[in-house]
Amino acid sequence: MVKASAAKNSIQLEEDSLVVTLPEEWIAIDAAAEGFVLDMPYADTANFTHRKIYDCARCLLRPEAAMALRAAGKQARAAGFRIVIFDAYRPLPYQQKMYDVVPDKRYVADPAKGSMHNRGLAVDVGLADSSGKLLDMGGHFDDFSERAAYHYAALGKLQHSNRAMLRALMTGAGFEPYEGEWWHFNYRKKDYPLSVYLWPCP
Ligand SMILES: [Zn+2]
């Protein structure tokens, strides 16, 4: 478990066993303390690669993107919902790991080029009710079928309105949507380089 910490930029792991201060260009969102739901399939085998990609689940972002996500989370909670974080910063070595398992550019960005996730400027998110139960978004995270498209034609009314609510929360906080994946949002107001920084795990 990640514990709340006085310093915004540090993660305290497993009680007092290890306190790690992140480099200052990174912010760790403390999902539980900040009212988010952290559900990161890449830290488990239940993802499209069927491999555990991350050693542990952490939501790291560049400071401006982290502030924007926090703003979106606050708006969501004010409306009685919670933002579910599926993925955020993805270190370049992990991108390579994914690409080695699924070397298909339709699903995994080429590590040689990298993606906004590798810059710490993209998040994959969904919406949950106040108890943390994921709303019906009309498809699952990383379901690379036509259902992934925001404007998938066969969506039900509620599914469409849930996607629209998520999009409104995220764009209202400064993110840009991606038509191809209802869960993916980019932060483009500031640029950062691709990164190989690996977050600490217990
Ligand atoms: Zn994404």
Tab-separated table of N, CA and C and ligand atoms in Angstrom, residues 87 90 117 122-124 141-142 178 181 183-186, ligand 1:
chain	number	residue	atom	x	y	z
A	87	ASP	N	-3.502	3.437	-16.291
A	87	ASP	CA	-2.093	3.561	-16.646
A	87	ASP	C	-1.736	5.044	-16.700
A	90	ARG	N	4.700	5.472	-18.348
A	90	ARG	CA	5.182	4.127	-18.657
A	90	ARG	C	6.652	4.240	-19.040
A	117	HIS	N	2.803	8.345	-23.117
A	117	HIS	CA	2.937	7.643	-21.832
A	117	HIS	C	4.401	7.627	-21.398
A	122	ALA	N	0.587	11.217	-20.488
A	122	ALA	CA	-0.668	10.577	-20.904
A	122	ALA	C	-1.204	9.732	-19.764
A	123	VAL	N	-2.515	9.667	-19.683
A	123	VAL	CA	-3.164	8.787	-18.703
A	123	VAL	C	-4.268	7.991	-19.383
A	124	ASP	N	-4.457	6.776	-18.892
A	124	ASP	CA	-5.570	5.940	-19.306
A	124	ASP	C	-6.500	5.862	-18.108
A	141	PHE	N	-10.887	-1.275	-20.763
A	141	PHE	CA	-9.567	-0.710	-21.024
A	141	PHE	C	-8.734	-1.727	-21.815
A	142	ASP	N	-8.059	-1.249	-22.837
A	142	ASP	CA	-7.205	-2.089	-23.675
A	142	ASP	C	-7.951	-3.187	-24.420
A	178	TYR	N	-8.450	11.272	-27.125
A	178	TYR	CA	-7.957	10.527	-28.281
A	178	TYR	C	-9.136	9.724	-28.817
A	181	GLU	N	-9.285	5.693	-28.585
A	181	GLU	CA	-9.395	4.966	-27.312
A	181	GLU	C	-10.114	5.857	-26.314
A	183	TRP	N	-10.398	5.704	-23.279
A	183	TRP	CA	-9.734	5.837	-21.981
A	183	TRP	C	-8.465	6.685	-22.017
A	184	HIS	N	-7.965	7.032	-23.195
A	184	HIS	CA	-6.650	7.675	-23.304
A	184	HIS	C	-6.748	9.201	-23.432
A	185	PHE	N	-5.957	9.904	-22.609
A	185	PHE	CA	-5.927	11.368	-22.640
A	185	PHE	C	-4.484	11.861	-22.588
A	186	ASN	N	-4.196	12.861	-23.413
A	186	ASN	CA	-2.856	13.456	-23.474
A	186	ASN	C	-2.845	14.833	-22.840
B	1	ZN	ZN	-2.979	5.330	-23.214
